Short mmCIF file of N, CA and C in Angstrom, two decimals:
data_model
loop_
_atom_site.label_atom_id
_atom_site.label_comp_id
_atom_site.label_asym_id
_atom_site.label_seq_id
_atom_site.Cartn_x
_atom_site.Cartn_y
_atom_site.Cartn_z
N UNK A 1 7.54 -5.05 -15.29
CA UNK A 1 6.51 -5.47 -14.37
C UNK A 1 6.21 -6.96 -14.57
N UNK A 2 6.14 -7.36 -15.83
CA UNK A 2 5.88 -8.78 -16.10
C UNK A 2 7.05 -9.66 -15.63
N UNK A 3 8.27 -9.17 -15.81
CA UNK A 3 9.44 -9.91 -15.35
C UNK A 3 9.42 -10.07 -13.83
N UNK A 4 9.09 -8.99 -13.13
CA UNK A 4 8.95 -9.02 -11.67
C UNK A 4 7.93 -10.08 -11.27
N UNK A 5 6.77 -10.06 -11.92
CA UNK A 5 5.71 -11.00 -11.60
C UNK A 5 6.16 -12.44 -11.87
N UNK A 6 6.81 -12.64 -13.01
CA UNK A 6 7.28 -13.97 -13.38
C UNK A 6 8.30 -14.50 -12.36
N UNK A 7 9.24 -13.66 -11.96
CA UNK A 7 10.23 -14.07 -10.97
C UNK A 7 9.58 -14.37 -9.62
N UNK A 8 8.57 -13.60 -9.25
CA UNK A 8 7.90 -13.80 -7.96
C UNK A 8 7.19 -15.14 -7.89
N UNK A 9 6.65 -15.60 -9.02
CA UNK A 9 5.89 -16.86 -8.98
C UNK A 9 6.74 -18.06 -9.40
N UNK A 10 8.00 -17.82 -9.80
CA UNK A 10 8.86 -18.94 -10.19
C UNK A 10 10.10 -19.02 -9.31
N UNK A 11 11.09 -18.24 -9.61
CA UNK A 11 12.41 -18.34 -8.97
C UNK A 11 12.36 -18.04 -7.47
N UNK A 12 11.54 -17.08 -7.06
CA UNK A 12 11.51 -16.65 -5.65
C UNK A 12 10.26 -17.13 -4.92
N UNK A 13 9.55 -18.12 -5.46
CA UNK A 13 8.29 -18.55 -4.88
C UNK A 13 8.46 -19.25 -3.54
N UNK A 14 9.48 -20.08 -3.40
CA UNK A 14 9.62 -20.91 -2.20
C UNK A 14 9.75 -20.09 -0.92
N UNK A 15 10.67 -19.16 -0.89
CA UNK A 15 10.90 -18.40 0.33
C UNK A 15 9.95 -17.24 0.51
N UNK A 16 9.18 -16.91 -0.53
CA UNK A 16 8.32 -15.75 -0.46
C UNK A 16 9.09 -14.45 -0.40
N UNK A 17 10.31 -14.48 -0.96
CA UNK A 17 11.18 -13.30 -0.87
C UNK A 17 10.72 -12.16 -1.76
N UNK A 18 9.95 -12.47 -2.78
CA UNK A 18 9.52 -11.44 -3.72
C UNK A 18 8.01 -11.53 -3.87
N UNK A 19 7.32 -10.47 -3.51
CA UNK A 19 5.86 -10.45 -3.60
C UNK A 19 5.44 -10.10 -5.03
N UNK A 20 4.28 -10.59 -5.42
CA UNK A 20 3.75 -10.26 -6.75
C UNK A 20 3.15 -8.86 -6.70
N UNK A 21 3.00 -8.21 -7.86
CA UNK A 21 2.39 -6.87 -7.86
C UNK A 21 1.03 -6.79 -7.19
N UNK A 22 0.11 -7.76 -7.40
CA UNK A 22 -1.17 -7.66 -6.68
C UNK A 22 -1.01 -7.76 -5.15
N UNK A 23 -0.05 -8.56 -4.68
CA UNK A 23 0.19 -8.65 -3.25
C UNK A 23 0.69 -7.33 -2.68
N UNK A 24 1.53 -6.65 -3.45
CA UNK A 24 2.04 -5.35 -3.01
C UNK A 24 0.90 -4.34 -2.93
N UNK A 25 0.06 -4.31 -3.95
CA UNK A 25 -1.08 -3.37 -3.96
C UNK A 25 -2.03 -3.69 -2.82
N UNK A 26 -2.31 -4.97 -2.59
CA UNK A 26 -3.19 -5.37 -1.50
C UNK A 26 -2.62 -4.92 -0.15
N UNK A 27 -1.30 -5.06 0.04
CA UNK A 27 -0.67 -4.64 1.29
C UNK A 27 -0.75 -3.12 1.46
N UNK A 28 -0.58 -2.40 0.35
CA UNK A 28 -0.68 -0.94 0.43
C UNK A 28 -2.09 -0.52 0.83
N UNK A 29 -3.09 -1.20 0.31
CA UNK A 29 -4.48 -0.89 0.67
C UNK A 29 -4.72 -1.24 2.14
N UNK A 30 -4.20 -2.37 2.60
CA UNK A 30 -4.36 -2.77 4.00
C UNK A 30 -3.68 -1.79 4.95
N UNK A 31 -2.49 -1.31 4.57
CA UNK A 31 -1.77 -0.36 5.43
C UNK A 31 -2.51 0.97 5.52
N UNK A 32 -3.08 1.41 4.43
CA UNK A 32 -3.90 2.62 4.41
C UNK A 32 -3.09 3.91 4.42
N UNK A 33 -3.84 4.99 4.29
CA UNK A 33 -3.24 6.32 4.21
C UNK A 33 -2.61 6.74 5.53
N UNK A 34 -3.09 6.19 6.63
CA UNK A 34 -2.52 6.55 7.94
C UNK A 34 -1.04 6.20 8.01
N UNK A 35 -0.64 5.14 7.30
CA UNK A 35 0.77 4.74 7.29
C UNK A 35 1.55 5.51 6.23
N UNK A 36 1.01 5.59 5.03
CA UNK A 36 1.76 6.18 3.92
C UNK A 36 1.72 7.71 3.91
N UNK A 37 0.66 8.31 4.40
CA UNK A 37 0.54 9.77 4.35
C UNK A 37 1.68 10.51 5.02
N UNK A 38 1.96 10.24 6.29
CA UNK A 38 3.06 10.96 6.96
C UNK A 38 4.42 10.69 6.30
N UNK A 39 4.62 9.46 5.84
CA UNK A 39 5.90 9.13 5.21
C UNK A 39 6.07 9.84 3.87
N UNK A 40 5.00 9.90 3.10
CA UNK A 40 5.06 10.60 1.80
C UNK A 40 5.31 12.08 2.02
N UNK A 41 4.58 12.69 2.97
CA UNK A 41 4.75 14.12 3.18
C UNK A 41 6.15 14.45 3.70
N UNK A 42 6.71 13.61 4.58
CA UNK A 42 8.07 13.85 5.07
C UNK A 42 9.09 13.72 3.95
N UNK A 43 8.92 12.71 3.10
CA UNK A 43 9.86 12.51 1.99
C UNK A 43 9.79 13.65 1.00
N UNK A 44 8.58 14.07 0.64
CA UNK A 44 8.43 15.17 -0.32
C UNK A 44 8.99 16.46 0.26
N UNK A 45 8.77 16.69 1.55
CA UNK A 45 9.29 17.89 2.20
C UNK A 45 10.82 17.91 2.19
N UNK A 46 11.44 16.81 2.58
CA UNK A 46 12.91 16.75 2.61
C UNK A 46 13.50 16.83 1.21
N UNK A 47 12.88 16.15 0.26
CA UNK A 47 13.38 16.20 -1.12
C UNK A 47 13.23 17.60 -1.70
N UNK A 48 12.12 18.25 -1.40
CA UNK A 48 11.91 19.61 -1.89
C UNK A 48 12.94 20.59 -1.33
N UNK A 49 13.21 20.49 -0.03
CA UNK A 49 14.22 21.36 0.58
C UNK A 49 15.60 21.07 0.00
N UNK A 50 15.93 19.80 -0.18
CA UNK A 50 17.22 19.45 -0.77
C UNK A 50 17.35 19.99 -2.19
N UNK A 51 16.27 19.89 -2.96
CA UNK A 51 16.27 20.42 -4.32
C UNK A 51 16.46 21.93 -4.32
N UNK A 52 15.75 22.61 -3.42
CA UNK A 52 15.86 24.06 -3.32
C UNK A 52 17.27 24.48 -2.93
N UNK A 53 17.82 23.90 -1.87
CA UNK A 53 19.16 24.27 -1.41
C UNK A 53 20.22 23.92 -2.46
N UNK A 54 20.07 22.79 -3.12
CA UNK A 54 21.02 22.41 -4.16
C UNK A 54 21.02 23.38 -5.32
N UNK A 55 19.84 23.83 -5.73
CA UNK A 55 19.77 24.79 -6.83
C UNK A 55 20.29 26.16 -6.43
N UNK A 56 20.00 26.57 -5.20
CA UNK A 56 20.54 27.85 -4.72
C UNK A 56 22.07 27.80 -4.70
N UNK A 57 22.64 26.69 -4.21
CA UNK A 57 24.09 26.55 -4.19
C UNK A 57 24.68 26.54 -5.60
N UNK A 58 24.02 25.85 -6.52
CA UNK A 58 24.52 25.80 -7.91
C UNK A 58 24.45 27.16 -8.57
N UNK A 59 23.37 27.89 -8.36
CA UNK A 59 23.25 29.23 -8.95
C UNK A 59 24.29 30.17 -8.34
N UNK A 60 24.48 30.09 -7.02
CA UNK A 60 25.50 30.93 -6.37
C UNK A 60 26.89 30.61 -6.91
N UNK A 61 27.18 29.32 -7.09
CA UNK A 61 28.48 28.92 -7.63
C UNK A 61 28.64 29.44 -9.06
N UNK A 62 27.57 29.37 -9.86
CA UNK A 62 27.62 29.89 -11.22
C UNK A 62 27.87 31.40 -11.26
N UNK A 63 27.22 32.13 -10.37
CA UNK A 63 27.41 33.58 -10.31
C UNK A 63 28.84 33.91 -9.89
N UNK A 64 29.37 33.18 -8.92
CA UNK A 64 30.75 33.41 -8.48
C UNK A 64 31.73 33.15 -9.61
N UNK A 65 31.49 32.09 -10.38
CA UNK A 65 32.38 31.77 -11.51
C UNK A 65 32.29 32.83 -12.60
N UNK A 66 31.10 33.40 -12.80
CA UNK A 66 30.95 34.46 -13.79
C UNK A 66 31.71 35.71 -13.34
N UNK A 67 31.64 36.02 -12.07
CA UNK A 67 32.33 37.21 -11.54
C UNK A 67 33.84 36.98 -11.49
N UNK A 68 34.26 35.78 -11.09
CA UNK A 68 35.68 35.45 -10.98
C UNK A 68 35.99 34.26 -11.89
N UNK A 69 36.27 34.50 -13.18
CA UNK A 69 36.46 33.40 -14.14
C UNK A 69 37.60 32.45 -13.78
N UNK A 70 38.59 32.89 -13.03
CA UNK A 70 39.69 31.99 -12.67
C UNK A 70 39.25 30.86 -11.73
N UNK A 71 38.10 31.01 -11.11
CA UNK A 71 37.60 29.97 -10.22
C UNK A 71 36.83 28.88 -10.96
N UNK A 72 36.75 28.99 -12.29
CA UNK A 72 35.99 28.00 -13.05
C UNK A 72 36.57 26.59 -12.90
N UNK A 73 37.87 26.46 -12.99
CA UNK A 73 38.52 25.15 -12.87
C UNK A 73 38.22 24.46 -11.54
N UNK A 74 38.52 25.13 -10.42
CA UNK A 74 38.19 24.50 -9.13
C UNK A 74 36.70 24.26 -8.93
N UNK A 75 35.87 25.15 -9.46
CA UNK A 75 34.42 24.98 -9.31
C UNK A 75 33.94 23.75 -10.08
N UNK A 76 34.48 23.54 -11.28
CA UNK A 76 34.10 22.37 -12.07
C UNK A 76 34.58 21.09 -11.37
N UNK A 77 35.78 21.11 -10.81
CA UNK A 77 36.27 19.93 -10.08
C UNK A 77 35.42 19.64 -8.85
N UNK A 78 35.03 20.68 -8.13
CA UNK A 78 34.16 20.50 -6.96
C UNK A 78 32.80 19.94 -7.39
N UNK A 79 32.25 20.47 -8.47
CA UNK A 79 30.96 19.98 -8.96
C UNK A 79 31.06 18.52 -9.38
N UNK A 80 32.14 18.17 -10.07
CA UNK A 80 32.33 16.79 -10.51
C UNK A 80 32.49 15.85 -9.31
N UNK A 81 33.25 16.27 -8.32
CA UNK A 81 33.47 15.43 -7.14
C UNK A 81 32.16 15.20 -6.39
N UNK A 82 31.36 16.25 -6.22
CA UNK A 82 30.10 16.08 -5.50
C UNK A 82 29.10 15.27 -6.30
N UNK A 83 29.16 15.36 -7.62
CA UNK A 83 28.24 14.59 -8.46
C UNK A 83 28.59 13.10 -8.42
N UNK A 84 29.88 12.79 -8.38
CA UNK A 84 30.33 11.39 -8.42
C UNK A 84 30.33 10.70 -7.07
N UNK A 85 30.21 11.46 -5.99
CA UNK A 85 30.27 10.88 -4.66
C UNK A 85 28.96 10.15 -4.34
N UNK A 86 29.04 8.88 -3.96
CA UNK A 86 27.80 8.15 -3.66
C UNK A 86 27.12 8.65 -2.40
N UNK A 87 25.81 8.81 -2.48
CA UNK A 87 25.04 9.32 -1.35
C UNK A 87 25.14 8.37 -0.16
N UNK A 88 25.23 7.07 -0.45
CA UNK A 88 25.31 6.08 0.63
C UNK A 88 26.60 6.24 1.43
N UNK A 89 27.64 6.81 0.83
CA UNK A 89 28.89 7.02 1.54
C UNK A 89 28.85 8.31 2.35
N UNK A 90 28.12 9.30 1.87
CA UNK A 90 28.09 10.60 2.52
C UNK A 90 27.05 10.65 3.63
N UNK A 91 25.96 9.90 3.47
CA UNK A 91 24.86 9.92 4.44
C UNK A 91 25.26 9.68 5.88
N UNK A 92 25.99 8.59 6.16
CA UNK A 92 26.38 8.35 7.56
C UNK A 92 27.28 9.45 8.13
N UNK A 93 28.14 10.01 7.31
CA UNK A 93 29.02 11.09 7.78
C UNK A 93 28.17 12.31 8.13
N UNK A 94 27.21 12.65 7.26
CA UNK A 94 26.34 13.79 7.54
C UNK A 94 25.49 13.54 8.79
N UNK A 95 25.07 12.31 8.99
CA UNK A 95 24.27 11.99 10.19
C UNK A 95 25.08 12.18 11.46
N UNK A 96 26.38 11.93 11.40
CA UNK A 96 27.24 12.13 12.58
C UNK A 96 27.56 13.59 12.82
N UNK A 97 27.74 14.33 11.74
CA UNK A 97 28.20 15.73 11.85
C UNK A 97 27.05 16.69 12.09
N UNK A 98 25.87 16.41 11.51
CA UNK A 98 24.74 17.33 11.64
C UNK A 98 23.64 16.68 12.48
N UNK A 99 22.59 17.43 12.74
CA UNK A 99 21.49 16.90 13.54
C UNK A 99 20.16 17.20 12.89
N UNK A 100 19.12 16.63 13.41
CA UNK A 100 17.76 16.89 12.92
C UNK A 100 17.54 16.31 11.53
N UNK A 101 16.85 17.06 10.71
CA UNK A 101 16.55 16.62 9.36
C UNK A 101 17.60 17.03 8.34
N UNK A 102 18.64 17.70 8.78
CA UNK A 102 19.68 18.18 7.87
C UNK A 102 20.30 17.07 7.03
N UNK A 103 20.64 15.90 7.58
CA UNK A 103 21.21 14.85 6.73
C UNK A 103 20.27 14.38 5.62
N UNK A 104 18.98 14.33 5.91
CA UNK A 104 18.03 13.89 4.90
C UNK A 104 17.86 14.91 3.80
N UNK A 105 17.87 16.19 4.17
CA UNK A 105 17.74 17.25 3.16
C UNK A 105 18.97 17.25 2.30
#
């Protein structure tokens, strides 16, 4: 936090590219709950659904691997591939293929 503040008042002072922490807090107060409330609730809702669906898929995959041990190798490779894939690369593809809030979840 101190480094952020120091950079804001020194290296990035001329262009105003980096706001100081008090300026950020002041802007948040000026914007008010009317701006942040809907955005926070939408983000928490989408993140919660994504967390739920991800855990259900992981548990289902684990149960399948327990029932069919020969699928452990491919399941581990699939899990590794999905873990290593950057979200920024998958997001636009999901936005094209799906609709509504599905890409965000």
